[in-house]
PDB file of C-alpha atoms in Angstrom:
ATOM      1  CA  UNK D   1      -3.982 -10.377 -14.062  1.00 97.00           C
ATOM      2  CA  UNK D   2      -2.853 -10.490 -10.342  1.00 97.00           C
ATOM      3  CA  UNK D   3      -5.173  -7.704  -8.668  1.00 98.00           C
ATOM      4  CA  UNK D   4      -5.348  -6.122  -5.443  1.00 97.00           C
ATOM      5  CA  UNK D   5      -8.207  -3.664  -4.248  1.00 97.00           C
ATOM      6  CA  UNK D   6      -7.346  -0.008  -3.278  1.00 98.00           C
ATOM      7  CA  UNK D   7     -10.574   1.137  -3.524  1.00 98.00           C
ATOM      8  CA  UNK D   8      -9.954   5.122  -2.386  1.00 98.00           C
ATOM      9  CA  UNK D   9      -5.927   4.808  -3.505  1.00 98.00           C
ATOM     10  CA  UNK D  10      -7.319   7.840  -5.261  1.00 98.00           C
ATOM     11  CA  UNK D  11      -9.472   9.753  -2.626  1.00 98.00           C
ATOM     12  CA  UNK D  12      -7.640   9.195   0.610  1.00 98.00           C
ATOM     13  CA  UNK D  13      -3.936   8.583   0.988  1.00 98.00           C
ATOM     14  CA  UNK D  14      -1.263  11.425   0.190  1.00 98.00           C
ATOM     15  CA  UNK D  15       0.859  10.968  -3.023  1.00 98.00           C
ATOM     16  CA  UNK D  16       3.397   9.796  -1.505  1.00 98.00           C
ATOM     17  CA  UNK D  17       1.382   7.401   0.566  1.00 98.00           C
ATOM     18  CA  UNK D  18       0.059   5.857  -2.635  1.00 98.00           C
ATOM     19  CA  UNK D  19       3.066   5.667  -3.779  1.00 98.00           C
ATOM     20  CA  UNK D  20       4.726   3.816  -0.647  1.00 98.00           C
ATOM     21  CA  UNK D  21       1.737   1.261  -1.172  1.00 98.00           C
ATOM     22  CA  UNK D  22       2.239   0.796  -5.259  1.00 98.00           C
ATOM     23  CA  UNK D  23       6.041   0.346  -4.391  1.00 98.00           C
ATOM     24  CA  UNK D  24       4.640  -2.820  -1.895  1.00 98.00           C
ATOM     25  CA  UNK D  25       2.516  -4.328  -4.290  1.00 98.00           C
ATOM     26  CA  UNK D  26       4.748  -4.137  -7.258  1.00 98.00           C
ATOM     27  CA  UNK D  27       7.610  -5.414  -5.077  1.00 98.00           C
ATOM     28  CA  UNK D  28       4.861  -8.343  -4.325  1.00 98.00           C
ATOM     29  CA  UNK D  29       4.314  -9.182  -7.941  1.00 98.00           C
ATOM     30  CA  UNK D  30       0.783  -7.555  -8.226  1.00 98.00           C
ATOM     31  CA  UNK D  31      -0.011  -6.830 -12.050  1.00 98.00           C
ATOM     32  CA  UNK D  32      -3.050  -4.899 -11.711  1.00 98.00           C
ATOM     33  CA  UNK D  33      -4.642  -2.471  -8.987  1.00 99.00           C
ATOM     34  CA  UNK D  34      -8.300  -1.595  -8.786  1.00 98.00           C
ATOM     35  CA  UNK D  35      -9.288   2.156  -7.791  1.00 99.00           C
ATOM     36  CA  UNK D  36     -12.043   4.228  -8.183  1.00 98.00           C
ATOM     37  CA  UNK D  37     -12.157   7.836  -9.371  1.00 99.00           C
ATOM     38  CA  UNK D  38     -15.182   8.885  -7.587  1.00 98.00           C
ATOM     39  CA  UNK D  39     -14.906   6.263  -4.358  1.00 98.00           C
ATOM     40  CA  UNK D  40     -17.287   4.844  -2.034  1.00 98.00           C
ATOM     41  CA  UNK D  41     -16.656   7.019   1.435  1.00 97.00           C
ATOM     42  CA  UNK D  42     -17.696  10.137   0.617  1.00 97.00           C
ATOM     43  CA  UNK D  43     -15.985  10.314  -2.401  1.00 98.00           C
ATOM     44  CA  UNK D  44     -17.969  13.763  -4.042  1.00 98.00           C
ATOM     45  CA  UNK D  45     -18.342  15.320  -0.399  1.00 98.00           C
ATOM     46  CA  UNK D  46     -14.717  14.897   1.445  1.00 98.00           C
ATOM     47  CA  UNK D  47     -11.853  16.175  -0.497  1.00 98.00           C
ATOM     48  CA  UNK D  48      -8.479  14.324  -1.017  1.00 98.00           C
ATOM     49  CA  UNK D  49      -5.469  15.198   1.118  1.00 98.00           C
ATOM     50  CA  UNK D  50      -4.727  18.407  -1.347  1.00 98.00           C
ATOM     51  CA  UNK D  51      -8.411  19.917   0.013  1.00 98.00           C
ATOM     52  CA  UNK D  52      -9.384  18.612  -4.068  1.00 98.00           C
ATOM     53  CA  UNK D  53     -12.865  17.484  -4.705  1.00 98.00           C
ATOM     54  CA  UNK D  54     -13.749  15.553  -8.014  1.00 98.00           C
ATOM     55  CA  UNK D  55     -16.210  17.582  -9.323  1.00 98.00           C
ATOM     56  CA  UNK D  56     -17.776  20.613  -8.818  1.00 98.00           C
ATOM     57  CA  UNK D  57     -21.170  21.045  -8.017  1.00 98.00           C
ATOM     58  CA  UNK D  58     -21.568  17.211  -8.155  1.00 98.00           C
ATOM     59  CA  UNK D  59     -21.874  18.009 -12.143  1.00 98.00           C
ATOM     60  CA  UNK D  60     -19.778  14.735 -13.652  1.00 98.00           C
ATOM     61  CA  UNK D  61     -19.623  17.079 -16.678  1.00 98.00           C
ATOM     62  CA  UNK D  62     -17.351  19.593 -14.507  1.00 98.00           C
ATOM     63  CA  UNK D  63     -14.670  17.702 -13.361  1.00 98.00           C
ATOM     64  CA  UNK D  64     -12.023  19.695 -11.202  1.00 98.00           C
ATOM     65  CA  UNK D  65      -8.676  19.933 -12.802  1.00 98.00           C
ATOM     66  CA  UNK D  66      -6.786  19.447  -9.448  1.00 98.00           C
ATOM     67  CA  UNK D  67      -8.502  16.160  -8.529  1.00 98.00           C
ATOM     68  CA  UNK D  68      -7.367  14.611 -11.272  1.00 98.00           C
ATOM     69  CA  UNK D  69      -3.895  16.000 -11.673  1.00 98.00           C
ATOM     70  CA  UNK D  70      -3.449  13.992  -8.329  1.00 98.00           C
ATOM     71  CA  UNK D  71      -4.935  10.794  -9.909  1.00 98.00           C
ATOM     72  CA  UNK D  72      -2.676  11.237 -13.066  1.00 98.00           C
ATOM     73  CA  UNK D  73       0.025  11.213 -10.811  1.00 98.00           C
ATOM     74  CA  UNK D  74      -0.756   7.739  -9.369  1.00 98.00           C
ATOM     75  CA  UNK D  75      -1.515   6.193 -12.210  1.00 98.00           C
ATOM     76  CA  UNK D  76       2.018   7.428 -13.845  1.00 98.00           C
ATOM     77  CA  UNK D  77       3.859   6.308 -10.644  1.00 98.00           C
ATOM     78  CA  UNK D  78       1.771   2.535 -10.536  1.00 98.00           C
ATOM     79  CA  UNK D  79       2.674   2.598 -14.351  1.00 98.00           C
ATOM     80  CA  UNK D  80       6.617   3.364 -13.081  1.00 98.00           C
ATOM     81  CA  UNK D  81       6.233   0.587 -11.126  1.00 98.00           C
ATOM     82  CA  UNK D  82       5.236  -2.022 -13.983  1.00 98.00           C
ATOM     83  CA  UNK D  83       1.450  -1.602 -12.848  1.00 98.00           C
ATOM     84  CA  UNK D  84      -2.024  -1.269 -14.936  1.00 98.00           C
ATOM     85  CA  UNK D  85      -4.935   0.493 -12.946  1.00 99.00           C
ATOM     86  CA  UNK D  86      -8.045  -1.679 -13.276  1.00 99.00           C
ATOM     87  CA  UNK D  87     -10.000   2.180 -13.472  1.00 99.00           C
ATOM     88  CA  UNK D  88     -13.589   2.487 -11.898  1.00 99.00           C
ATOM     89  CA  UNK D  89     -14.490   5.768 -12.919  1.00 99.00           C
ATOM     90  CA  UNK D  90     -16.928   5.810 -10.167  1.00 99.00           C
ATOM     91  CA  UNK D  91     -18.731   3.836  -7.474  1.00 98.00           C
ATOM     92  CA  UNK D  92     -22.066   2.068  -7.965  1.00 98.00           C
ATOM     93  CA  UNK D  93     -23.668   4.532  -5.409  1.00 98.00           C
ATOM     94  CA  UNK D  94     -22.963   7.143  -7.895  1.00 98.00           C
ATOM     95  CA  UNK D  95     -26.088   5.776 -10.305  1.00 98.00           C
ATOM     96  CA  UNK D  96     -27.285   3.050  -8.042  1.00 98.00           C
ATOM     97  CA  UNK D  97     -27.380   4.398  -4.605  1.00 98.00           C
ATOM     98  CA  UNK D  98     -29.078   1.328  -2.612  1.00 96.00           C
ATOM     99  CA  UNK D  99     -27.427   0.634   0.626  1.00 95.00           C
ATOM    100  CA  UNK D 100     -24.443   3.509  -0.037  1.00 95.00           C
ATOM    101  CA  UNK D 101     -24.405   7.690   0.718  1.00 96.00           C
ATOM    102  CA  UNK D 102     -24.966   8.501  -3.097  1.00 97.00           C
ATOM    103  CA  UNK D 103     -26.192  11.045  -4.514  1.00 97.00           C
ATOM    104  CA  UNK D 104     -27.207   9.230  -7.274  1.00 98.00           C
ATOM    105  CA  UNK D 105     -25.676  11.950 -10.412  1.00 98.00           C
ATOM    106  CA  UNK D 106     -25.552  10.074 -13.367  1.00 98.00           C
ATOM    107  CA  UNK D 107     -27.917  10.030 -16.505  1.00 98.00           C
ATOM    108  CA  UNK D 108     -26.863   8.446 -19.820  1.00 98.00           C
ATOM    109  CA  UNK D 109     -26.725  12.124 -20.702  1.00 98.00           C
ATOM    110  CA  UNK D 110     -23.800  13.559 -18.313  1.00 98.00           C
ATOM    111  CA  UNK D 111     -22.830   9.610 -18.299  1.00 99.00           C
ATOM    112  CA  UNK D 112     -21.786   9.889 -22.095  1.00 98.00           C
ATOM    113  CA  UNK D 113     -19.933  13.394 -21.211  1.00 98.00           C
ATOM    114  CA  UNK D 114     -18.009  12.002 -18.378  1.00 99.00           C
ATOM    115  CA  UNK D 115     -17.252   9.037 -19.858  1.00 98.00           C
ATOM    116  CA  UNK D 116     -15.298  10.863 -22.992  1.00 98.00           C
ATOM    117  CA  UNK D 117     -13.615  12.984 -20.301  1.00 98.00           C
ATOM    118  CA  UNK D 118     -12.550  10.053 -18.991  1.00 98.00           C
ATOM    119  CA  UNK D 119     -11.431   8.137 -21.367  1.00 98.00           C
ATOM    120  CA  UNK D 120      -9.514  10.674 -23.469  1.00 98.00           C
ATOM    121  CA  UNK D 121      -7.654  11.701 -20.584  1.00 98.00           C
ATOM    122  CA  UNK D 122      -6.389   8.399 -19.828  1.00 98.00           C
ATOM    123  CA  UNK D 123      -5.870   6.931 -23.301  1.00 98.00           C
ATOM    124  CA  UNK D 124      -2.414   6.571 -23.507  1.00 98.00           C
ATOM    125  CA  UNK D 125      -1.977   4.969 -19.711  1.00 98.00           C
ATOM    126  CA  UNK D 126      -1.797   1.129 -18.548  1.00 98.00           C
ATOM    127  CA  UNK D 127      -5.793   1.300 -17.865  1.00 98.00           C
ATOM    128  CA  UNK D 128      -7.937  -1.443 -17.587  1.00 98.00           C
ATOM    129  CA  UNK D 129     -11.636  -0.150 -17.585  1.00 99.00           C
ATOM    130  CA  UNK D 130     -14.246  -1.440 -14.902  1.00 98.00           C
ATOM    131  CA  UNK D 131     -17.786   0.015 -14.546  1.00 98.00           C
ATOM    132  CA  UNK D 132     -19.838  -0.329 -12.420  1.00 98.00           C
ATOM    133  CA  UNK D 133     -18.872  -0.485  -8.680  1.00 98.00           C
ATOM    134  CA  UNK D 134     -20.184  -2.648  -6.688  1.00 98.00           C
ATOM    135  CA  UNK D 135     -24.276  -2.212  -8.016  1.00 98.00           C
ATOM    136  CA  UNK D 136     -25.869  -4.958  -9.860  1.00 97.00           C
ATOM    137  CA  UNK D 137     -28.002  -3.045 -12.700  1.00 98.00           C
ATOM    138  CA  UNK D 138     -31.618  -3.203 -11.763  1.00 98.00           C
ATOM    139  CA  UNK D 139     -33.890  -1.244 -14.494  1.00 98.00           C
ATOM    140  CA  UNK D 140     -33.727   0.695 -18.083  1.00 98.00           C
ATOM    141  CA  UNK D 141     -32.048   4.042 -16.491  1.00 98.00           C
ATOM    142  CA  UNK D 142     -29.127   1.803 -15.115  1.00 98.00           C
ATOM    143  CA  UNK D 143     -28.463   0.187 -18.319  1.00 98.00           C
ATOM    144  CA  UNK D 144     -28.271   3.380 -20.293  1.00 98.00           C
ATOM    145  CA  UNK D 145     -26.204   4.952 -18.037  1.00 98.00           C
ATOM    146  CA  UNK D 146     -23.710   1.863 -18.251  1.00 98.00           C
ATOM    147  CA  UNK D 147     -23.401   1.889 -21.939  1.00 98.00           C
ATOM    148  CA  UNK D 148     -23.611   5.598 -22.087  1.00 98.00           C
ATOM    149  CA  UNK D 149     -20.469   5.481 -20.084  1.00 99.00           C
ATOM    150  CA  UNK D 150     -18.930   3.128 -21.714  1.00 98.00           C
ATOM    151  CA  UNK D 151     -19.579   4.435 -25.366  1.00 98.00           C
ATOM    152  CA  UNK D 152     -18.032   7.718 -23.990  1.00 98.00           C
ATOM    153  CA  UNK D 153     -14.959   5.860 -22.467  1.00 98.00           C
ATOM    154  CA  UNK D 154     -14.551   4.116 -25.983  1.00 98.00           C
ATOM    155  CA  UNK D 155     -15.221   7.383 -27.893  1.00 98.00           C
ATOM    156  CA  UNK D 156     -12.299   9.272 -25.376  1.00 98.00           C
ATOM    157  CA  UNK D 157      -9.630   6.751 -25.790  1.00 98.00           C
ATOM    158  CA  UNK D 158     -10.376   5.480 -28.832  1.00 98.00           C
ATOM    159  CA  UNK D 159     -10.963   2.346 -28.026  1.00 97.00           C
ATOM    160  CA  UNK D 160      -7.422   1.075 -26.510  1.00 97.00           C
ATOM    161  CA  UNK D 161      -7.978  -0.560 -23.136  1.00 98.00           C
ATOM    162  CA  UNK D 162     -10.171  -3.583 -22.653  1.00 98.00           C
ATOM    163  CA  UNK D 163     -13.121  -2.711 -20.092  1.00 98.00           C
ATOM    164  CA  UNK D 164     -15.766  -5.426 -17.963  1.00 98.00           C
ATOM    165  CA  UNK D 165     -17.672  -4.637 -15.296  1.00 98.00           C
ATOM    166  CA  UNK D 166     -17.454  -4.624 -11.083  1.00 98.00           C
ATOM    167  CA  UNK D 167     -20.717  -5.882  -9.864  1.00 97.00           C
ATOM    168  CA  UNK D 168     -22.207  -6.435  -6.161  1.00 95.00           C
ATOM    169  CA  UNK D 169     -21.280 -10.062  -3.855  1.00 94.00           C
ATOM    170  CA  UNK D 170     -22.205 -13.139  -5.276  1.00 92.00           C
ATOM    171  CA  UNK D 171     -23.114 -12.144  -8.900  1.00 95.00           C
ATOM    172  CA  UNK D 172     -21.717 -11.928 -12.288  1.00 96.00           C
ATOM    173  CA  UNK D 173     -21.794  -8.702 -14.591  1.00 95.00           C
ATOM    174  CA  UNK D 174     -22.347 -11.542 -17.242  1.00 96.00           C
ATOM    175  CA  UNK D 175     -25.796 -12.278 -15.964  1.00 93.00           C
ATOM    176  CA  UNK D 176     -26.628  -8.139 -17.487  1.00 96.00           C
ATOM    177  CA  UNK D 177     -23.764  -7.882 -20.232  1.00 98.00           C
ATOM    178  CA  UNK D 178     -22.091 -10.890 -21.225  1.00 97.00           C
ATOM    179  CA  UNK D 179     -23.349  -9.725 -25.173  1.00 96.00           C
ATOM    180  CA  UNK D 180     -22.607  -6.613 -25.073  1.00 97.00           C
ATOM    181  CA  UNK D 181     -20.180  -5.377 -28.096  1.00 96.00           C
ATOM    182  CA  UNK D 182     -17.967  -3.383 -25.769  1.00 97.00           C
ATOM    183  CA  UNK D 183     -17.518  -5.714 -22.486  1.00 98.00           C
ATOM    184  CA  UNK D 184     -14.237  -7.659 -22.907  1.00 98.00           C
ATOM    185  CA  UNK D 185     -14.212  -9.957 -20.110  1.00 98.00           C
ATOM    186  CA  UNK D 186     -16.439 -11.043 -17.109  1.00 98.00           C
ATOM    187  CA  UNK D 187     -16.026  -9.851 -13.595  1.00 98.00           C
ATOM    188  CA  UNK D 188     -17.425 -12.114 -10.572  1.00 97.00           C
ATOM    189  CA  UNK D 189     -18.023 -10.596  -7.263  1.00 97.00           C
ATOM    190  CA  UNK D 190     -18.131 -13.854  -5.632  1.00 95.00           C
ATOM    191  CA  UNK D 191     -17.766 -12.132  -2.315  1.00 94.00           C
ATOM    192  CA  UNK D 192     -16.444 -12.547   1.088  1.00 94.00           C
ATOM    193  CA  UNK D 193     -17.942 -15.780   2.318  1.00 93.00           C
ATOM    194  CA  UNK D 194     -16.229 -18.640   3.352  1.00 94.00           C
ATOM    195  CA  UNK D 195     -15.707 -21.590   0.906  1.00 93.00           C
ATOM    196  CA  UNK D 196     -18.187 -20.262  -1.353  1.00 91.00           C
ATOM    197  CA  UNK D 197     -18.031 -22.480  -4.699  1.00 93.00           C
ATOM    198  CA  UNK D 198     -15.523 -20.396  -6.933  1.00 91.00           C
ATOM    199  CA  UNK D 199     -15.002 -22.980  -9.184  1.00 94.00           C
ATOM    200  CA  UNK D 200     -18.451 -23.842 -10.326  1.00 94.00           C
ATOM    201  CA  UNK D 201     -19.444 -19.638 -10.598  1.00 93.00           C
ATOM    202  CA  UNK D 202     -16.026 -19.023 -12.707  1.00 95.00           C
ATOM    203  CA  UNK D 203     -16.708 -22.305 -15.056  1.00 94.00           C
ATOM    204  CA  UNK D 204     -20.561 -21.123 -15.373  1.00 94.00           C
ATOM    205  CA  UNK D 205     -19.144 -17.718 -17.407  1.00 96.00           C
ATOM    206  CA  UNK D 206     -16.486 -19.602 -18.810  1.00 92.00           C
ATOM    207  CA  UNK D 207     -19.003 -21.915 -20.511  1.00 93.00           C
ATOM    208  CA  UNK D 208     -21.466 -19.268 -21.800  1.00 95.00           C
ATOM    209  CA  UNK D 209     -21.431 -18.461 -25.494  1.00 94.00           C
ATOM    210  CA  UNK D 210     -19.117 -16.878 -26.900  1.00 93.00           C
ATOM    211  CA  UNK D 211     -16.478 -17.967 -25.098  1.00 92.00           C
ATOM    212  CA  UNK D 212     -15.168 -14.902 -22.729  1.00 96.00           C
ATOM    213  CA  UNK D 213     -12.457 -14.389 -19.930  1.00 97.00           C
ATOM    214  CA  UNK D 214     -13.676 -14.525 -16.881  1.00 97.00           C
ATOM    215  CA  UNK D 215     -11.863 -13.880 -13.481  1.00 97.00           C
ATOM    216  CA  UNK D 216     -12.727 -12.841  -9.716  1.00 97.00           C
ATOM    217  CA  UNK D 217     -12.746  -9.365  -8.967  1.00 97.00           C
ATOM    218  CA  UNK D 218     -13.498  -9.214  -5.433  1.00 97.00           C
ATOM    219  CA  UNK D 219     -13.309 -12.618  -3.412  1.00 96.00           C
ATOM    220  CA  UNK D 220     -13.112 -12.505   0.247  1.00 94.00           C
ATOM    221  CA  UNK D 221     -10.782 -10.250   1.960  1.00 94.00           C
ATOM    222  CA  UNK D 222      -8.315 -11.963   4.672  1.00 94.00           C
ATOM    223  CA  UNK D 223      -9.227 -10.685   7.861  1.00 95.00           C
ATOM    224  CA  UNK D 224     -13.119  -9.384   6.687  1.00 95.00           C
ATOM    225  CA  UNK D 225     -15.452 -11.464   8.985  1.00 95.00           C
ATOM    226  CA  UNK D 226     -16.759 -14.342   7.300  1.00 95.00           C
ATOM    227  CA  UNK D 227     -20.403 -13.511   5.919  1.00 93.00           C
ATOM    228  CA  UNK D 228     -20.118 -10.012   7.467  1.00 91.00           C
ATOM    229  CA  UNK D 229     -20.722 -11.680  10.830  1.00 94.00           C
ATOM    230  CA  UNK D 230     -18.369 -11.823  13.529  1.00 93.00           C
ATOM    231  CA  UNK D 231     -19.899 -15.068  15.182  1.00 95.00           C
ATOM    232  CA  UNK D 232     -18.323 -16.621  12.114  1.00 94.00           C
ATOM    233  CA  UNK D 233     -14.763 -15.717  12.359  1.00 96.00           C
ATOM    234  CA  UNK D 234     -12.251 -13.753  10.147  1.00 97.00           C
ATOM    235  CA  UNK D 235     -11.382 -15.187   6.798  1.00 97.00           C
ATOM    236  CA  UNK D 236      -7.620 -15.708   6.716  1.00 97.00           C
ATOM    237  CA  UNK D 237      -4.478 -16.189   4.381  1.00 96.00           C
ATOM    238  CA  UNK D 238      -5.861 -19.962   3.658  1.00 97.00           C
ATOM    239  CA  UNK D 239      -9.353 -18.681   2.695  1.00 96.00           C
ATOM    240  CA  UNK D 240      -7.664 -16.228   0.232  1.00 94.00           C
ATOM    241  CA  UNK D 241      -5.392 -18.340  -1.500  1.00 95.00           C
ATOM    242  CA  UNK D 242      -8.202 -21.276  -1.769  1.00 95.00           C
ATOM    243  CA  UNK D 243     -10.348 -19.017  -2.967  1.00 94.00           C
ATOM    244  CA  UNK D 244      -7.408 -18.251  -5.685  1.00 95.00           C
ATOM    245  CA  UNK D 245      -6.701 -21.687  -6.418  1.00 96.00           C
ATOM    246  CA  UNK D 246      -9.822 -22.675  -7.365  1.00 96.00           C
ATOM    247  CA  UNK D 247     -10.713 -19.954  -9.514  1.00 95.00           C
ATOM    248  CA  UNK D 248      -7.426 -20.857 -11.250  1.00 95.00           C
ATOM    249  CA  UNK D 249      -7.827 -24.293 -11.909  1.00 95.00           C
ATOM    250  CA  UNK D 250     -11.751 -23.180 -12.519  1.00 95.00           C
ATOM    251  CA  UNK D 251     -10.136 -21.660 -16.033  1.00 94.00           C
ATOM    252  CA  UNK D 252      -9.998 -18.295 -15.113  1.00 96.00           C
ATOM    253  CA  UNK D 253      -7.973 -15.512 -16.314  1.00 96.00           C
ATOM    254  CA  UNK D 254      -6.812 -14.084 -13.386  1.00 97.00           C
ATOM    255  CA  UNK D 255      -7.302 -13.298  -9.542  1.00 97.00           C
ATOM    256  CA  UNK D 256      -7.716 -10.181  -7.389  1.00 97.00           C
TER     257      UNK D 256
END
């Protein structure tokens, strides 16, 4: 698992665009790109290069064919190119709106609905599940909604792809699912600090009980200022790959 983030790969660039990107990273030796369906920048509001929006009537049980004939296109072309889509079906502000522009649309009801959508449509692809999105999950509602989602996605696809969980900087989806029947492996956000411990929050999960992958699924970016401050500097290629090696040699399973 050798990830990169393309968070809107989906939402903003032109087919061809996405595909001149997945032809980069496969050249690179990436394994795995992580995208989300319904993306951060207003992903429900601002339609994709084709004038497409996701859903209609921000109803996720009314998806709009054309949106996703354009995502089934990437994900066949990234699958051309040797590449699995680490899947977000949506972003975090989608159920958890906090800091983001929302709306908040999701109940375990239309949750469950989307979720078999979803998952059916994308059962026989290279898909590697991630909920979530960048939202730690804070009450009851949140949780349903999660496993609502992901008993849909299981239900649609039948149960095929493995599936964790993309939580907010500095935290662990373990810390809310690590027991859960259908979460495969854990996902750390450790975030985009510089020379935050890696190693000791990727051994932490890989010591819990039972024994689970565990790997970092957002780190810090080279060139994102260090702590979101400026005064700090930029992290750079040597931040990234210690952040890498460490993580590695921590036990995990993987890097993005």
């Amino acid at each position: 698992y050798l990830a990169d983030t393309a968070w809107e790969l989906f939402h903003r660039p032109a087919l061809h665009e996405a595909q001149q990107y997945l032809d980069d990273r496969s050249a690179k030796g990436f394994t795995v790109i992580q995208a989300v369906v319904l993306a951060e920048f207003a992903g429900l509001v601002e339609p994709n290069p084709n004038g497409d929006l996701p859903l209609s009537g921000n109803d996720p049980t009314k998806p709009n064919e054309a949106y996703f004939k354009h995502v089934d296109q990437i994900v066949d072309y990234a699958a051309s190119r040797g590449l699995v889509i680490g899947m977000l079906p949506t972003w975090g502000d989608k159920w958890n709106k906090k800091w983001g522009m929302g709306p908040e649309i999701f109940t375990p009801e239309n949750a469950l609905i989307y979720g078999r959508f979803i998952g059916k449509r994308y059962a026989d692809k290279p898909i590697i599940w991630i909920l979530g999105g960048d939202r730690p999950i804070e009450n009851d509602t949140h949780m349903a909604i999660i496993r609502a989602m992901a008993k849909g996605i299981k239900e649609g696809d039948g149960g095929k792809h493995l599936m964790t969980f993309h939580t907010w900087g500095g935290s662990s989806a373990s810390h809310w699912l690590h027991n859960e029947s259908w979460y495969d492996f854990n996902m750390w956000q450790t975030g985009h600090d510089r020379n935050r411990p890696s190693w000791e929050l990727i051994g932490r999960d890989y010591d819990r009980s039972p024994a689970k992958p565990v790997l970092d699924g957002e780190p810090g970016y080279e060139d994102h200022a260090a702590g979101f401050n400026m005064d700090n500097g930029y992290l750079d290629d040597y931040d990234a790959r210690k952040s890498l090696y460490w993580s590695l040699f921590a036990g995990s399973s993987g890097h993005t």
